[in-house]
Short mmCIF file of C-alpha atoms in Angstrom, two decimals:
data_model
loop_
_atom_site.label_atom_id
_atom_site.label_comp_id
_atom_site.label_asym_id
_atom_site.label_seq_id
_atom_site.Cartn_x
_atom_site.Cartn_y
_atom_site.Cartn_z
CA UNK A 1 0.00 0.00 0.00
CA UNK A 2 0.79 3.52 -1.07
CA UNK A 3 0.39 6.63 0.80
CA UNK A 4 3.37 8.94 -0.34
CA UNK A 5 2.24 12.63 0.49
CA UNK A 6 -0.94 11.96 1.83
CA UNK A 7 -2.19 13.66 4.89
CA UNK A 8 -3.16 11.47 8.17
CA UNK A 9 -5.03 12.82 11.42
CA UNK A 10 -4.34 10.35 14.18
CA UNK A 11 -6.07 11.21 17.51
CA UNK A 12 -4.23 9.42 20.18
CA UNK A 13 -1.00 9.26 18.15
CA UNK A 14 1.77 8.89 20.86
CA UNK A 15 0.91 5.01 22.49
CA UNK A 16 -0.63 2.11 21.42
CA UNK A 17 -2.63 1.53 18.63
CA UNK A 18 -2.35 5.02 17.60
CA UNK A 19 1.48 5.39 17.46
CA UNK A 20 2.15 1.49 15.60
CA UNK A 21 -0.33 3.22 13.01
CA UNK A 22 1.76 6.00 12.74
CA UNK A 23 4.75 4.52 12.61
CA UNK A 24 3.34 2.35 9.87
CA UNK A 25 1.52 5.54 7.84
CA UNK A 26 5.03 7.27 8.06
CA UNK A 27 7.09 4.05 6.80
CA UNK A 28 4.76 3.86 3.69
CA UNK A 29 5.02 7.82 2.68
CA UNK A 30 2.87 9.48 4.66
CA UNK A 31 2.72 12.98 6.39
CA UNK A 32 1.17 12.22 9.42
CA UNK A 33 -0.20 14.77 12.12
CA UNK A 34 -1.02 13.76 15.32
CA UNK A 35 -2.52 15.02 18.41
CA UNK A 36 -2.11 13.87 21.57
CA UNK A 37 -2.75 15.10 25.31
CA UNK A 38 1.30 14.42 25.60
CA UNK A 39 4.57 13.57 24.10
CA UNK A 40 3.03 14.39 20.83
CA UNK A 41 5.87 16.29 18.20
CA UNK A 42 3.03 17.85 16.25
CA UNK A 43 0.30 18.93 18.49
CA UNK A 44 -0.06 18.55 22.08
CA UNK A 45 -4.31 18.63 22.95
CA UNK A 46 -7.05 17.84 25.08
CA UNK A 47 -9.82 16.07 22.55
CA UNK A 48 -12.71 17.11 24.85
CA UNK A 49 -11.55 20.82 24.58
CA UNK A 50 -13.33 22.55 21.68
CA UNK A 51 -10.54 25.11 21.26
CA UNK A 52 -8.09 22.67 21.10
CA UNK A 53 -9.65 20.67 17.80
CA UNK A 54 -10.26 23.90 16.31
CA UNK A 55 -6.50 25.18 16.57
CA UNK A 56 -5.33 21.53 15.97
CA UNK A 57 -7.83 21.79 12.24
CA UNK A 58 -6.01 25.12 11.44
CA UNK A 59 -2.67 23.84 12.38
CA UNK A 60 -3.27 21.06 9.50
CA UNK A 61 -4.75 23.20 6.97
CA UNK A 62 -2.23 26.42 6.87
CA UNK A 63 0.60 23.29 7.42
CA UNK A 64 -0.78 20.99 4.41
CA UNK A 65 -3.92 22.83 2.61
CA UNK A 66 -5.89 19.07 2.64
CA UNK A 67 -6.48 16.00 4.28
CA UNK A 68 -6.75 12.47 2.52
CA UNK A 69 -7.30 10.04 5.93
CA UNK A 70 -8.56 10.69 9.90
CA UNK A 71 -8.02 8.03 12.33
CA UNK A 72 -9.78 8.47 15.65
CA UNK A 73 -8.34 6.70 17.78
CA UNK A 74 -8.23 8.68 20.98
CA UNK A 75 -9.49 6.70 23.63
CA UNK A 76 -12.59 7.99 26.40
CA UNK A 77 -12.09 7.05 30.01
CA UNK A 78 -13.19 3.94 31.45
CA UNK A 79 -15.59 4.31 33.99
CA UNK A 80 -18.87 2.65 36.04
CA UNK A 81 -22.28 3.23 37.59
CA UNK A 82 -20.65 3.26 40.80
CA UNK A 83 -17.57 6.00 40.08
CA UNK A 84 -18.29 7.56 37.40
CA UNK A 85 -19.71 10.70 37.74
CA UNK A 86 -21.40 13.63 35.35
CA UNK A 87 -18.55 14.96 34.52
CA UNK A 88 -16.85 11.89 34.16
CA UNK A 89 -19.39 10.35 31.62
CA UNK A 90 -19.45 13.62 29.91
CA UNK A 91 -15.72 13.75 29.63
CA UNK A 92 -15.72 10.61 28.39
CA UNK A 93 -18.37 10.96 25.67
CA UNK A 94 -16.70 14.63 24.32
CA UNK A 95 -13.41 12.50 23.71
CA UNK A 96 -15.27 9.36 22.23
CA UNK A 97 -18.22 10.65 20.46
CA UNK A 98 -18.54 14.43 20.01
CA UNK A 99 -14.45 14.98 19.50
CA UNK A 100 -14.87 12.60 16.62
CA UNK A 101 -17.76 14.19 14.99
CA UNK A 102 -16.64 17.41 15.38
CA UNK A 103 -13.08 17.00 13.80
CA UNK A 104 -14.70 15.35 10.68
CA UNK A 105 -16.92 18.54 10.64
CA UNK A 106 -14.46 21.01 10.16
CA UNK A 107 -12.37 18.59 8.02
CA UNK A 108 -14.95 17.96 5.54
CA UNK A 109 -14.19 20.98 3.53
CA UNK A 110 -10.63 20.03 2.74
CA UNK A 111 -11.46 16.09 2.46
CA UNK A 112 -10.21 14.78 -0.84
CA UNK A 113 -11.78 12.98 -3.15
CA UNK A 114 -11.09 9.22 -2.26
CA UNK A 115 -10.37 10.06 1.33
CA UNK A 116 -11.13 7.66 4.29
CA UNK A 117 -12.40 8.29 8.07
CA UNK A 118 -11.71 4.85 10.29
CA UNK A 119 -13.23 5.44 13.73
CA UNK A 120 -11.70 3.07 16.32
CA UNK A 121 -14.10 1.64 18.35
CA UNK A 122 -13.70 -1.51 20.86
CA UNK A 123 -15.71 -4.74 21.16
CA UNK A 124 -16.86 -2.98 24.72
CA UNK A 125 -19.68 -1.76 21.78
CA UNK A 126 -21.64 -5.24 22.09
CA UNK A 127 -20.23 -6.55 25.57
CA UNK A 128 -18.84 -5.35 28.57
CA UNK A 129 -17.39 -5.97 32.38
CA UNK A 130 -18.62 -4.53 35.43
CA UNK A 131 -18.27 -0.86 35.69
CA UNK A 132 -17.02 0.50 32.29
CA UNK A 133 -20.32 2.56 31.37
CA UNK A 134 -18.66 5.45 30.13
CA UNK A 135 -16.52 3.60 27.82
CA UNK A 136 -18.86 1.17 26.33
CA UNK A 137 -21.55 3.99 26.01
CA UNK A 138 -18.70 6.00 23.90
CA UNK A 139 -17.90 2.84 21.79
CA UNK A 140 -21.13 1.77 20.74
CA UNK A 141 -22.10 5.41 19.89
CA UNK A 142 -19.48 5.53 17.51
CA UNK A 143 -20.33 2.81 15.43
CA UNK A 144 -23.71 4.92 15.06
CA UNK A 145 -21.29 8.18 14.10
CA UNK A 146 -19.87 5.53 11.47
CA UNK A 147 -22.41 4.79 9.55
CA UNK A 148 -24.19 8.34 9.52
CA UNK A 149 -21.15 9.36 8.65
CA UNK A 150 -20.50 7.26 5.78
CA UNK A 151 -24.08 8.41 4.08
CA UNK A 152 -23.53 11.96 4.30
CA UNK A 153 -20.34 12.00 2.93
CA UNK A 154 -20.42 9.53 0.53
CA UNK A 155 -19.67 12.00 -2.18
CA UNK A 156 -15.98 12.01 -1.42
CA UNK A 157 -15.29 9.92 1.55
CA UNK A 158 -15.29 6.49 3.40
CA UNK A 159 -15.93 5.67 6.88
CA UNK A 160 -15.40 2.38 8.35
CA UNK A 161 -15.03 2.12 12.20
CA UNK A 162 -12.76 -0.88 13.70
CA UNK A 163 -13.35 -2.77 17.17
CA UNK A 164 -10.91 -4.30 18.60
CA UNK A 165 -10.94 -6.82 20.65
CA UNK A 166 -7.92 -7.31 23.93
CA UNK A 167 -5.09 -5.86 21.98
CA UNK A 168 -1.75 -6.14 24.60
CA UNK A 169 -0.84 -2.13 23.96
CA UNK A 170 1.58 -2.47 27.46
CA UNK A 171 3.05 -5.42 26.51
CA UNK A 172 1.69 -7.07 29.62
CA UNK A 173 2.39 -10.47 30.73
CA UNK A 174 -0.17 -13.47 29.58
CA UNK A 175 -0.75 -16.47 30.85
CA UNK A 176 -2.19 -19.49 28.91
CA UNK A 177 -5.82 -18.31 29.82
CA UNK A 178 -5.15 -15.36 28.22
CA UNK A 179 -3.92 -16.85 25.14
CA UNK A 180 -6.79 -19.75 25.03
CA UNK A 181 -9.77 -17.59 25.06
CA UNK A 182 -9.01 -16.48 21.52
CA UNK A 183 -9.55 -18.63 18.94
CA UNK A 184 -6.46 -17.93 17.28
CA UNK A 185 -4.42 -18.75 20.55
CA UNK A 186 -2.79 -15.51 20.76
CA UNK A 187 -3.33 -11.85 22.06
CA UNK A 188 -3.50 -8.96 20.03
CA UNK A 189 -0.94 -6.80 19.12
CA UNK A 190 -1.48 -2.74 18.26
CA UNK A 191 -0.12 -3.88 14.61
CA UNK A 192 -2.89 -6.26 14.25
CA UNK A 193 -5.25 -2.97 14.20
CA UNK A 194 -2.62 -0.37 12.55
CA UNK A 195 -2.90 -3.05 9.56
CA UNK A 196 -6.20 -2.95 9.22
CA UNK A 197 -6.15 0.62 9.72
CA UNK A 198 -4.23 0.65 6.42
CA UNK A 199 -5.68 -1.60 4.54
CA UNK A 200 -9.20 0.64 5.11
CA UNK A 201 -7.50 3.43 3.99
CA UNK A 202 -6.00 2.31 0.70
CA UNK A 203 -7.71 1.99 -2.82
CA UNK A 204 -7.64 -1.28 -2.35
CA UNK A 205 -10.99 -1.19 -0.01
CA UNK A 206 -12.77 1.29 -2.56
CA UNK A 207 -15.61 -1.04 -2.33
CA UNK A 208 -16.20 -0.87 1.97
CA UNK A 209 -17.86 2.00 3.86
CA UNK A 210 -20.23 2.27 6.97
CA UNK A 211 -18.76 -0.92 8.27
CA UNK A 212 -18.11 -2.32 11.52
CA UNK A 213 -15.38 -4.57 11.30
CA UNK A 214 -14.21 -6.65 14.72
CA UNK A 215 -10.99 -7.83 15.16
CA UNK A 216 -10.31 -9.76 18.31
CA UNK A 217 -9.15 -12.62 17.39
CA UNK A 218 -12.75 -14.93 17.14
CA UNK A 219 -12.33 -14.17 21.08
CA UNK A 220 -16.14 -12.71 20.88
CA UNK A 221 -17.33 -15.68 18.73
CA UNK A 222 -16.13 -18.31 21.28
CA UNK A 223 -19.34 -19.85 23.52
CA UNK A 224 -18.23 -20.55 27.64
CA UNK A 225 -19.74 -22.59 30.23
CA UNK A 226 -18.65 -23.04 33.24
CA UNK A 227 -16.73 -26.69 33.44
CA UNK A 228 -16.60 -26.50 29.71
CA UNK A 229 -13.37 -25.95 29.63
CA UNK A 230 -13.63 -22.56 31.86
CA UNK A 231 -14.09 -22.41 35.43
CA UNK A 232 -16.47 -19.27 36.26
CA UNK A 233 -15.00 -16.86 39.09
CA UNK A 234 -17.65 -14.55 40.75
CA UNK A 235 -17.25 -11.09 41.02
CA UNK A 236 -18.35 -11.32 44.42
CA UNK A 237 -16.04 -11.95 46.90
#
């Protein structure tokens, strides 16, 4: 895949799944401009800020004059019914949902012709653990944003969102269990999503917009009972 000169927005660029995607824009051409609360060389935000999106936008713009791919990937906070608070939930939505939207909004104008929008969602959009309300609420809404998004700018533009499944970003330790409730018998890795990312963004998936595509290794598509296998552990001690 091909992307000399074209212009990337990655939200969330400077860990994880964000910075393996822009490692892997930048070592196939690209000029990528990220944002990021920290350690970011190009722009240094806060997502849920209004000001900051706007300034980040004009940064691009005067800097490049067009955009040809967004990734948002910044991730909301992860929080539940029992600590998670307005402002909490509402933090966690503007960096999710409305951060999202409202990037794409005052990108649109400078969109090329051809361009692509992957939204990164999580598979938190169709289940969940205890207490992570304000993520999953953020992730499923986002999948909504995708496909809205994909009809009204289907004169120019793609939009595919992503969810990923447990993708090892710290490079944590696993045990077997880990390993054995994916049906591949391995974790994922950020470059398992920063290839995907890619291949959504290249010519060669002209033909896909306002999809959903999981990636968690079949770790969603994998029935447990208890004894099966699996012993179950309650959450209550």
């Amino acid at each position: 895949m091909k992307f000399k000169d074209k212009v990337v927005l990655i939200t969330g660029s400077n860990s994880g799944i964000g910075k393996k995607t822009k490692e892997k824009f930048l070592e196939n051409g690209a000029i990528v401009c990220g944002i990021d609360l920290k350690g970011e060389e190009y722009f240094v935000g806060d997502l849920s800020k209004k000001s900051d999106i706007e300034e980040y936008v004009n940064r691009v713009i005067n800097d490049y004059g067009k955009i040809d791919i967004i990734v948002n990937n910044a991730a909301p906070i992860s929080k539940g019914i029992f600590n998670c608070d307005y402002e909490d939930f509402l933090y966690s939505l503007k960096v999710g949902t409305v951060a999202p939207f409202y990037l794409v909004k005052l990108c649109e104008p400078f969109l090329t012709n051809g361009s692509s929008i992957i939204n990164i969602s999580s598979t938190r959009d169709r289940m969940s653990q205890p207490q992570t309300e304000s993520y999953s609420a953020a992730k499923g809404a986002i999948n909504s944003l995708t496909h809205a998004l994909a009809n009204s700018l289907a004169h120019k533009t793609r939009v595919n969102s992503i969810s990923p499944g447990w993708i090892n970003t710290v490079e944590s330790e696993l045990s077997n269990e880990d390993i054995e409730q994916h049906l591949v018998k391995k974790v994922g890795l950020p470059e398992d999503v920063a290839n995907l990312i890619l291949f959504l963004s290249s010519d060669e998936a002209s033909f896909i917009t306002g999809e959903n595509i999981c990636i968690d290794g079949g770790m969603s598509r994998q029935m447990i009972y208890h004894n099966d296998g699996w012993i179950f552990k309650s959450r209550v001690e």
